Amino acid sequence: MQASLRAIGIRAWWIAVLAAMPALVGCKLFHSGCDAIPANRLPCSLRGPSRSSLAPIDFTLLRQHPPKSYLVGPGDTIGVYIQDLLPMNREEPPVTFPPNLQMVREHFPSTGLVYAPAVGLPFVVQEHGEMVLPLVGDVQVEGLNLEELSDQIRKTYTDAKILKTGRERIMVTLMKPRIHRVMIMRDDTTAGANQFIHKEEAVFARRGSADVIDLIAYENDVLHALIATGGLPGVDARTDVWILRTREVSDSEFVAPVGQVQAGTAPHEVFESVKLNRSIIRIPLRVEPGQPLPFSEDDIVLQNGDIVYVETRLDEFFYTGGLLMGGQIPLPRDYDLDVLGALALANGSTGGPAGGIPAISNNFKGASPGNIVPPTRVIIVRTLPSGEMIRIRVNLCEAVRNPRERIVIQPGDLVLLHHTPAEYAGNLALNIMNFNFTILTTGVYPGTTPR
């Protein structure tokens, strides 16, 4: 009986060796990627951009630099008191108190203005920069500070022989600064408790935030808009802020586009070329060191009707497959993730006999003959911006030593873990030898019940 079992075992071992021969010479039989591009030979143009090299910009560049003193402009509400004239027949100036601070949000602008009592009757600066005062009519005040405005009013009334020089008593205060109403749309989630998303989970329902805010003069910039709506973009948003600029369009600007359409040009091409009613400005918050910024101080100043948009980055995932369980794993936003880090996130092995063999065995799909020899080949399927698809072959044993082999994972990459043909054949032979050893030592075939 023992002799017959030994003969069966020897015969089965030779069958295993013969069966493994095609795996040793045929790469395409097991889709091991012998025809893929080796990672250490991949051109720099196909490696994709790096994130770790980006550095935060100086955030003070997102704030406009206000003048030393407040300059009056259209929309300001100015309090004016002129003894015996504004108001008439009253010796003491009227005092206007601000609203209850418990009912409104207390605001302390960088210019030093606070909610404080104001003196005088309110006058609004008109669209063209003038104030309409009693007895003198329009007075041009745009671009003046409060001290210069007081002198301008004094000069106007004395030149009109309404007030006597040296006996006038004029007080000017800023009752309410002009405001700029902008819209903020943020596609990142609001700050709260930490949330951990497993690699096999995906976000199917989420909701951003939107707000309409009023920014006072000299604080109508991107930095104040972000601070008023939650701060810098979260990790689930891109590090870019978009400004959709709205402006009025004059009739003369329509003449050339209409002529192009009448000449036969497609309307959508004309619209894209002239941007009739809107311009779009990109404000990157992280750039390459030494790289010139693509915006100026005029670009970060917000006007009425502008839209500030923070874009989501929910599409920045990579995918796993092969000997790894299929999953959709989010990429880090501010640093690079190489192939070894991607396998670690996917609970896989980083190669070699000391690699996490138990971790891999938990992720096997049953399409491989055991994992006595761990897999050391990764195939990365990458789609280029042109739509072309390439395959990149990574040797994990070499990646531990050679940085050129550690490919940085890009959004949309498919990471497949495979055995090499030799590893596949070795696992097949070792499993059959283990099968025969079990028969020889116990006399029982695996999976059967001894009598």
mmCIF file of C-alpha atoms in Angstrom, residues 10-328:
data_model
loop_
_atom_site.group_PDB
_atom_site.id
_atom_site.type_symbol
_atom_site.label_atom_id
_atom_site.label_comp_id
_atom_site.label_asym_id
_atom_site.label_seq_id
_atom_site.Cartn_x
_atom_site.Cartn_y
_atom_site.Cartn_z
ATOM 1 C CA ILE A 10 6.093 10.632 -7.602
ATOM 2 C CA ARG A 11 3.866 10.488 -10.634
ATOM 3 C CA ALA A 12 1.788 13.454 -9.397
ATOM 4 C CA TRP A 13 4.925 15.466 -8.679
ATOM 5 C CA TRP A 14 6.181 15.022 -12.251
ATOM 6 C CA ILE A 15 2.739 15.961 -13.548
ATOM 7 C CA ALA A 16 2.928 19.163 -11.500
ATOM 8 C CA VAL A 17 6.342 20.009 -12.914
ATOM 9 C CA LEU A 18 5.173 19.405 -16.489
ATOM 10 C CA ALA A 19 2.050 21.461 -15.832
ATOM 11 C CA ALA A 20 4.150 24.326 -14.498
ATOM 12 C CA MET A 21 6.410 24.477 -17.553
ATOM 13 C CA PRO A 22 4.035 26.649 -19.632
ATOM 14 C CA ALA A 23 3.952 29.155 -16.775
ATOM 15 C CA LEU A 24 7.745 29.415 -16.863
ATOM 16 C CA VAL A 25 7.831 30.284 -20.568
ATOM 17 C CA GLY A 26 4.445 31.829 -21.278
ATOM 18 C CA CYS A 27 3.954 35.263 -19.715
ATOM 19 C CA LYS A 28 0.666 36.031 -21.366
ATOM 20 C CA LEU A 29 -0.898 32.810 -20.108
ATOM 21 C CA PHE A 30 -1.306 34.302 -16.625
ATOM 22 C CA HIS A 31 -1.594 37.965 -17.626
ATOM 23 C CA SER A 32 1.540 38.757 -15.652
ATOM 24 C CA GLY A 33 2.354 41.923 -17.616
ATOM 25 C CA CYS A 34 5.588 40.933 -19.351
ATOM 26 C CA ASP A 35 4.571 43.262 -22.183
ATOM 27 C CA ALA A 36 4.001 46.230 -19.818
ATOM 28 C CA ILE A 37 6.422 49.153 -19.461
ATOM 29 C CA PRO A 38 8.978 48.564 -16.655
ATOM 30 C CA ALA A 39 8.553 51.180 -13.965
ATOM 31 C CA ASN A 40 12.225 52.173 -13.926
ATOM 32 C CA ARG A 41 12.071 52.921 -17.676
ATOM 33 C CA LEU A 42 8.885 54.954 -17.612
ATOM 34 C CA PRO A 43 9.411 58.456 -19.129
ATOM 35 C CA CYS A 44 8.945 61.434 -16.819
ATOM 36 C CA SER A 45 6.102 62.691 -19.019
ATOM 37 C CA LEU A 46 4.060 59.577 -18.134
ATOM 38 C CA ARG A 47 4.766 59.587 -14.400
ATOM 39 C CA GLY A 48 2.245 62.332 -13.683
ATOM 40 C CA PRO A 49 2.529 65.477 -11.560
ATOM 41 C CA SER A 50 3.891 65.408 -8.015
ATOM 42 C CA ARG A 51 1.953 66.704 -5.019
ATOM 43 C CA SER A 52 4.645 66.545 -2.362
ATOM 44 C CA SER A 53 6.659 69.275 -4.081
ATOM 45 C CA LEU A 54 3.821 71.808 -3.769
ATOM 46 C CA ALA A 55 4.034 74.344 -0.954
ATOM 47 C CA PRO A 56 1.312 76.613 0.498
ATOM 48 C CA ILE A 57 1.298 80.154 -0.818
ATOM 49 C CA ASP A 58 1.633 83.212 1.382
ATOM 50 C CA PHE A 59 -1.989 83.629 2.450
ATOM 51 C CA THR A 60 -1.535 87.358 2.940
ATOM 52 C CA LEU A 61 -1.563 87.531 -0.868
ATOM 53 C CA LEU A 62 -5.266 86.667 -0.710
ATOM 54 C CA ARG A 63 -5.985 89.872 1.223
ATOM 55 C CA GLN A 64 -6.048 93.319 -0.282
ATOM 56 C CA HIS A 65 -3.943 96.032 1.331
ATOM 57 C CA PRO A 66 -6.230 98.788 2.612
ATOM 58 C CA PRO A 67 -5.133 102.441 2.747
ATOM 59 C CA LYS A 68 -4.008 103.975 6.017
ATOM 60 C CA SER A 69 -7.322 105.800 6.386
ATOM 61 C CA TYR A 70 -10.775 104.947 5.089
ATOM 62 C CA LEU A 71 -11.559 106.488 1.699
ATOM 63 C CA VAL A 72 -15.163 107.394 0.987
ATOM 64 C CA GLY A 73 -16.888 105.777 -1.977
ATOM 65 C CA PRO A 74 -20.352 105.104 -3.451
ATOM 66 C CA GLY A 75 -22.582 103.281 -0.987
ATOM 67 C CA ASP A 76 -21.075 104.725 2.199
ATOM 68 C CA THR A 77 -23.424 106.296 4.720
ATOM 69 C CA ILE A 78 -21.846 109.453 6.153
ATOM 70 C CA GLY A 79 -23.044 111.282 9.246
ATOM 71 C CA VAL A 80 -22.786 115.071 8.838
ATOM 72 C CA TYR A 81 -23.375 117.656 11.572
ATOM 73 C CA ILE A 82 -23.194 121.410 10.891
ATOM 74 C CA GLN A 83 -24.102 123.623 13.809
ATOM 75 C CA ASP A 84 -27.371 125.535 13.273
ATOM 76 C CA LEU A 85 -27.717 123.983 9.810
ATOM 77 C CA LEU A 86 -27.728 120.170 9.989
ATOM 78 C CA PRO A 87 -30.030 119.752 11.794
ATOM 79 C CA MET A 88 -31.508 123.224 11.992
ATOM 80 C CA ASN A 89 -32.313 124.985 15.286
ATOM 81 C CA ARG A 90 -30.410 122.458 17.398
ATOM 82 C CA GLU A 91 -27.314 123.176 19.407
ATOM 83 C CA GLU A 92 -26.299 119.619 20.349
ATOM 84 C CA PRO A 93 -25.475 117.171 17.553
ATOM 85 C CA PRO A 94 -27.754 114.140 17.197
ATOM 86 C CA VAL A 95 -26.160 110.819 18.096
ATOM 87 C CA THR A 96 -27.097 107.564 16.342
ATOM 88 C CA PHE A 97 -26.366 104.373 18.285
ATOM 89 C CA PRO A 98 -25.598 101.079 16.553
ATOM 90 C CA PRO A 99 -28.028 98.145 16.749
ATOM 91 C CA ASN A 100 -27.929 95.763 19.660
ATOM 92 C CA LEU A 101 -24.688 93.805 19.283
ATOM 93 C CA GLN A 102 -26.410 90.746 20.745
ATOM 94 C CA MET A 103 -28.725 90.681 17.731
ATOM 95 C CA VAL A 104 -26.070 91.071 15.023
ATOM 96 C CA ARG A 105 -22.675 89.517 14.455
ATOM 97 C CA GLU A 106 -19.988 91.671 16.006
ATOM 98 C CA HIS A 107 -17.431 92.610 13.408
ATOM 99 C CA PHE A 108 -14.010 94.181 13.865
ATOM 100 C CA PRO A 109 -12.547 95.074 10.468
ATOM 101 C CA SER A 110 -8.814 95.346 9.912
ATOM 102 C CA THR A 111 -9.241 99.093 9.276
ATOM 103 C CA GLY A 112 -10.133 99.633 12.937
ATOM 104 C CA LEU A 113 -13.823 100.371 12.319
ATOM 105 C CA VAL A 114 -16.231 99.024 14.921
ATOM 106 C CA TYR A 115 -19.883 99.451 15.701
ATOM 107 C CA ALA A 116 -19.660 102.804 17.469
ATOM 108 C CA PRO A 117 -22.053 105.730 17.927
ATOM 109 C CA ALA A 118 -22.186 108.096 14.938
ATOM 110 C CA VAL A 119 -22.841 111.829 14.978
ATOM 111 C CA GLY A 120 -24.956 113.769 12.492
ATOM 112 C CA LEU A 121 -27.638 113.208 9.896
ATOM 113 C CA PRO A 122 -27.122 110.295 7.489
ATOM 114 C CA PHE A 123 -26.219 111.006 3.867
ATOM 115 C CA VAL A 124 -25.530 108.243 1.330
ATOM 116 C CA VAL A 125 -22.757 108.683 -1.219
ATOM 117 C CA GLN A 126 -24.357 108.356 -4.645
ATOM 118 C CA GLU A 127 -23.312 106.161 -7.543
ATOM 119 C CA HIS A 128 -21.042 108.754 -9.117
ATOM 120 C CA GLY A 129 -19.336 109.658 -5.847
ATOM 121 C CA GLU A 130 -21.280 112.760 -4.787
ATOM 122 C CA MET A 131 -23.320 113.666 -1.708
ATOM 123 C CA VAL A 132 -26.468 115.787 -1.947
ATOM 124 C CA LEU A 133 -26.294 118.361 0.874
ATOM 125 C CA PRO A 134 -28.926 120.999 1.723
ATOM 126 C CA LEU A 135 -28.555 124.416 0.085
ATOM 127 C CA VAL A 136 -25.440 123.463 -1.911
ATOM 128 C CA GLY A 137 -26.544 120.416 -3.889
ATOM 129 C CA ASP A 138 -24.036 117.839 -5.132
ATOM 130 C CA VAL A 139 -20.623 117.685 -3.488
ATOM 131 C CA GLN A 140 -17.978 115.362 -4.969
ATOM 132 C CA VAL A 141 -16.519 113.302 -2.111
ATOM 133 C CA GLU A 142 -15.276 110.047 -3.642
ATOM 134 C CA GLY A 143 -11.700 109.147 -2.704
ATOM 135 C CA LEU A 144 -11.521 111.485 0.313
ATOM 136 C CA ASN A 145 -10.833 110.412 3.873
ATOM 137 C CA LEU A 146 -13.022 111.718 6.690
ATOM 138 C CA GLU A 147 -10.744 114.643 7.479
ATOM 139 C CA GLU A 148 -10.565 115.698 3.849
ATOM 140 C CA LEU A 149 -14.326 115.257 3.562
ATOM 141 C CA SER A 150 -14.873 117.610 6.496
ATOM 142 C CA ASP A 151 -12.643 120.220 4.850
ATOM 143 C CA GLN A 152 -14.490 119.780 1.529
ATOM 144 C CA ILE A 153 -17.872 120.376 3.161
ATOM 145 C CA ARG A 154 -16.520 123.403 5.062
ATOM 146 C CA LYS A 155 -15.110 124.887 1.862
ATOM 147 C CA THR A 156 -18.344 124.285 -0.051
ATOM 148 C CA TYR A 157 -20.511 126.065 2.523
ATOM 149 C CA THR A 158 -18.089 128.948 3.074
ATOM 150 C CA ASP A 159 -17.663 129.529 -0.679
ATOM 151 C CA ALA A 160 -21.450 129.659 -0.974
ATOM 152 C CA LYS A 161 -21.525 132.345 1.786
ATOM 153 C CA ILE A 162 -23.745 130.104 3.915
ATOM 154 C CA LEU A 163 -21.210 129.743 6.737
ATOM 155 C CA LYS A 164 -18.755 132.316 7.978
ATOM 156 C CA THR A 165 -15.095 131.399 7.893
ATOM 157 C CA GLY A 166 -13.729 130.663 11.355
ATOM 158 C CA ARG A 167 -17.152 130.241 13.002
ATOM 159 C CA GLU A 168 -18.247 126.993 11.376
ATOM 160 C CA ARG A 169 -18.573 123.812 13.444
ATOM 161 C CA ILE A 170 -18.644 120.664 11.303
ATOM 162 C CA MET A 171 -18.439 117.012 12.396
ATOM 163 C CA VAL A 172 -18.215 114.100 9.939
ATOM 164 C CA THR A 173 -18.423 110.388 10.907
ATOM 165 C CA LEU A 174 -18.790 107.115 9.038
ATOM 166 C CA MET A 175 -22.141 105.633 9.972
ATOM 167 C CA LYS A 176 -22.074 102.561 7.734
ATOM 168 C CA PRO A 177 -19.331 101.475 5.329
ATOM 169 C CA ARG A 178 -20.246 100.313 1.846
ATOM 170 C CA ILE A 179 -20.639 96.563 1.360
ATOM 171 C CA HIS A 180 -20.088 94.092 -1.460
ATOM 172 C CA ARG A 181 -22.487 91.141 -1.652
ATOM 173 C CA VAL A 182 -20.859 87.959 -2.947
ATOM 174 C CA MET A 183 -21.953 84.332 -3.187
ATOM 175 C CA ILE A 184 -19.899 81.464 -1.769
ATOM 176 C CA MET A 185 -20.360 77.872 -2.955
ATOM 177 C CA ARG A 186 -18.245 75.249 -1.204
ATOM 178 C CA ASP A 187 -18.289 71.624 -2.265
ATOM 179 C CA ASP A 188 -16.378 70.404 0.785
ATOM 180 C CA THR A 189 -18.156 69.078 3.854
ATOM 181 C CA THR A 190 -18.400 71.179 6.964
ATOM 182 C CA ALA A 191 -15.934 70.580 9.782
ATOM 183 C CA GLY A 192 -17.155 68.168 12.440
ATOM 184 C CA ALA A 193 -16.283 64.822 13.927
ATOM 185 C CA ASN A 194 -13.593 62.823 12.126
ATOM 186 C CA GLN A 195 -15.004 60.407 9.572
ATOM 187 C CA PHE A 196 -13.178 57.275 8.416
ATOM 188 C CA ILE A 197 -14.196 55.712 5.108
ATOM 189 C CA HIS A 198 -13.164 52.116 4.432
ATOM 190 C CA LYS A 199 -11.624 51.330 1.079
ATOM 191 C CA GLU A 200 -14.596 49.255 -0.026
ATOM 192 C CA GLU A 201 -16.997 52.105 0.708
ATOM 193 C CA ALA A 202 -17.853 55.027 -1.538
ATOM 194 C CA VAL A 203 -19.687 58.267 -0.878
ATOM 195 C CA PHE A 204 -23.025 58.251 -2.681
ATOM 196 C CA ALA A 205 -24.727 61.157 -0.923
ATOM 197 C CA ARG A 206 -23.090 64.345 0.273
ATOM 198 C CA ARG A 207 -23.992 67.968 0.512
ATOM 199 C CA GLY A 208 -21.858 71.077 0.271
ATOM 200 C CA SER A 209 -22.659 74.540 1.551
ATOM 201 C CA ALA A 210 -23.629 77.879 0.054
ATOM 202 C CA ASP A 211 -23.971 81.332 1.527
ATOM 203 C CA VAL A 212 -24.502 84.951 0.548
ATOM 204 C CA ILE A 213 -22.264 87.255 2.566
ATOM 205 C CA ASP A 214 -21.728 90.992 2.783
ATOM 206 C CA LEU A 215 -18.104 92.117 2.884
ATOM 207 C CA ILE A 216 -17.376 95.704 3.854
ATOM 208 C CA ALA A 217 -15.020 97.881 1.860
ATOM 209 C CA TYR A 218 -11.332 96.912 1.972
ATOM 210 C CA GLU A 219 -12.268 93.453 3.251
ATOM 211 C CA ASN A 220 -13.985 92.275 0.083
ATOM 212 C CA ASP A 221 -11.295 89.752 -0.842
ATOM 213 C CA VAL A 222 -10.834 85.990 -1.094
ATOM 214 C CA LEU A 223 -9.204 85.574 2.324
ATOM 215 C CA HIS A 224 -12.066 87.244 4.198
ATOM 216 C CA ALA A 225 -14.628 85.298 2.144
ATOM 217 C CA LEU A 226 -13.000 81.970 3.083
ATOM 218 C CA ILE A 227 -12.679 82.909 6.757
ATOM 219 C CA ALA A 228 -16.338 83.951 6.890
ATOM 220 C CA THR A 229 -17.485 80.595 5.450
ATOM 221 C CA GLY A 230 -15.371 78.021 7.300
ATOM 222 C CA GLY A 231 -11.710 78.659 6.472
ATOM 223 C CA LEU A 232 -9.422 76.967 3.977
ATOM 224 C CA PRO A 233 -10.754 74.099 1.792
ATOM 225 C CA GLY A 234 -10.938 70.733 3.564
ATOM 226 C CA VAL A 235 -9.114 67.581 2.534
ATOM 227 C CA ASP A 236 -12.091 66.520 0.418
ATOM 228 C CA ALA A 237 -11.728 69.652 -1.729
ATOM 229 C CA ARG A 238 -9.095 70.724 -4.225
ATOM 230 C CA THR A 239 -6.527 73.342 -3.296
ATOM 231 C CA ASP A 240 -7.908 75.768 -5.864
ATOM 232 C CA VAL A 241 -10.405 78.569 -5.369
ATOM 233 C CA TRP A 242 -12.341 79.717 -8.416
ATOM 234 C CA ILE A 243 -13.770 83.207 -8.838
ATOM 235 C CA LEU A 244 -16.594 83.602 -11.347
ATOM 236 C CA ARG A 245 -16.543 87.289 -12.117
ATOM 237 C CA THR A 246 -19.770 89.034 -13.079
ATOM 238 C CA ARG A 247 -19.709 92.351 -14.859
ATOM 239 C CA GLU A 248 -22.012 94.538 -16.882
ATOM 240 C CA VAL A 249 -21.731 94.366 -20.655
ATOM 241 C CA SER A 250 -22.125 97.445 -22.838
ATOM 242 C CA ASP A 251 -24.020 97.374 -26.114
ATOM 243 C CA SER A 252 -20.831 98.001 -28.099
ATOM 244 C CA GLU A 253 -19.356 94.696 -26.944
ATOM 245 C CA PHE A 254 -22.101 92.804 -28.777
ATOM 246 C CA VAL A 255 -21.312 94.286 -32.195
ATOM 247 C CA ALA A 256 -18.281 92.118 -33.033
ATOM 248 C CA PRO A 257 -19.770 88.798 -31.780
ATOM 249 C CA VAL A 258 -23.018 89.368 -33.667
ATOM 250 C CA GLY A 259 -21.041 90.045 -36.830
ATOM 251 C CA GLN A 260 -19.085 86.794 -36.369
ATOM 252 C CA VAL A 261 -22.284 84.772 -35.947
ATOM 253 C CA GLN A 262 -23.820 86.375 -39.029
ATOM 254 C CA ALA A 263 -20.654 85.480 -40.942
ATOM 255 C CA GLY A 264 -21.225 81.795 -40.186
ATOM 256 C CA THR A 265 -19.181 81.166 -37.011
ATOM 257 C CA ALA A 266 -20.799 78.769 -34.548
ATOM 258 C CA PRO A 267 -22.420 80.697 -31.646
ATOM 259 C CA HIS A 268 -20.784 78.590 -28.917
ATOM 260 C CA GLU A 269 -17.332 79.225 -30.416
ATOM 261 C CA VAL A 270 -17.968 82.974 -30.395
ATOM 262 C CA PHE A 271 -19.126 82.852 -26.780
ATOM 263 C CA GLU A 272 -16.065 80.909 -25.640
ATOM 264 C CA SER A 273 -13.732 83.318 -27.430
ATOM 265 C CA VAL A 274 -15.106 86.597 -26.092
ATOM 266 C CA LYS A 275 -16.576 85.591 -22.685
ATOM 267 C CA LEU A 276 -19.270 88.218 -22.932
ATOM 268 C CA ASN A 277 -20.559 88.340 -19.380
ATOM 269 C CA ARG A 278 -18.129 86.455 -17.166
ATOM 270 C CA SER A 279 -14.448 85.846 -16.579
ATOM 271 C CA ILE A 280 -13.063 82.989 -14.493
ATOM 272 C CA ILE A 281 -10.044 83.371 -12.225
ATOM 273 C CA ARG A 282 -8.164 80.459 -10.628
ATOM 274 C CA ILE A 283 -6.511 81.026 -7.238
ATOM 275 C CA PRO A 284 -4.178 78.077 -6.370
ATOM 276 C CA LEU A 285 -3.434 77.669 -2.665
ATOM 277 C CA ARG A 286 -0.431 75.344 -3.241
ATOM 278 C CA VAL A 287 2.189 75.926 -5.938
ATOM 279 C CA GLU A 288 5.702 74.879 -6.862
ATOM 280 C CA PRO A 289 8.359 76.861 -4.937
ATOM 281 C CA GLY A 290 9.500 79.785 -7.049
ATOM 282 C CA GLN A 291 6.593 79.473 -9.470
ATOM 283 C CA PRO A 292 4.968 82.836 -10.358
ATOM 284 C CA LEU A 293 1.414 83.147 -9.115
ATOM 285 C CA PRO A 294 -1.272 83.267 -11.833
ATOM 286 C CA PHE A 295 -3.203 86.086 -10.122
ATOM 287 C CA SER A 296 -2.711 89.656 -8.959
ATOM 288 C CA GLU A 297 -4.171 91.753 -6.155
ATOM 289 C CA ASP A 298 -6.910 92.991 -8.483
ATOM 290 C CA ASP A 299 -7.986 89.378 -9.070
ATOM 291 C CA ILE A 300 -8.564 88.588 -5.379
ATOM 292 C CA VAL A 301 -10.741 91.672 -4.814
ATOM 293 C CA LEU A 302 -14.433 90.683 -4.922
ATOM 294 C CA GLN A 303 -17.233 92.853 -6.279
ATOM 295 C CA ASN A 304 -21.014 92.696 -6.140
ATOM 296 C CA GLY A 305 -22.363 89.524 -7.745
ATOM 297 C CA ASP A 306 -19.076 87.596 -7.823
ATOM 298 C CA ILE A 307 -19.159 83.874 -7.045
ATOM 299 C CA VAL A 308 -16.436 82.104 -5.060
ATOM 300 C CA TYR A 309 -16.382 78.346 -5.704
ATOM 301 C CA VAL A 310 -14.440 75.624 -3.855
ATOM 302 C CA GLU A 311 -14.391 72.440 -5.954
ATOM 303 C CA THR A 312 -14.660 68.901 -4.607
ATOM 304 C CA ARG A 313 -12.096 66.193 -5.322
ATOM 305 C CA LEU A 314 -14.277 63.126 -4.834
ATOM 306 C CA ASP A 315 -13.052 61.794 -8.180
ATOM 307 C CA GLU A 316 -9.445 61.394 -6.932
ATOM 308 C CA PHE A 317 -9.435 57.641 -6.260
ATOM 309 C CA PHE A 318 -7.347 54.683 -7.301
ATOM 310 C CA TYR A 319 -8.689 51.150 -7.696
ATOM 311 C CA THR A 320 -7.335 47.763 -6.647
ATOM 312 C CA GLY A 321 -7.722 44.320 -8.178
ATOM 313 C CA GLY A 322 -5.891 41.146 -9.138
ATOM 314 C CA LEU A 323 -4.903 39.242 -5.989
ATOM 315 C CA LEU A 324 -6.147 42.196 -3.915
ATOM 316 C CA MET A 325 -9.786 42.629 -3.069
ATOM 317 C CA GLY A 326 -11.406 45.131 -5.383
ATOM 318 C CA GLY A 327 -11.671 48.546 -3.792
ATOM 319 C CA GLN A 328 -11.925 52.280 -4.389
#
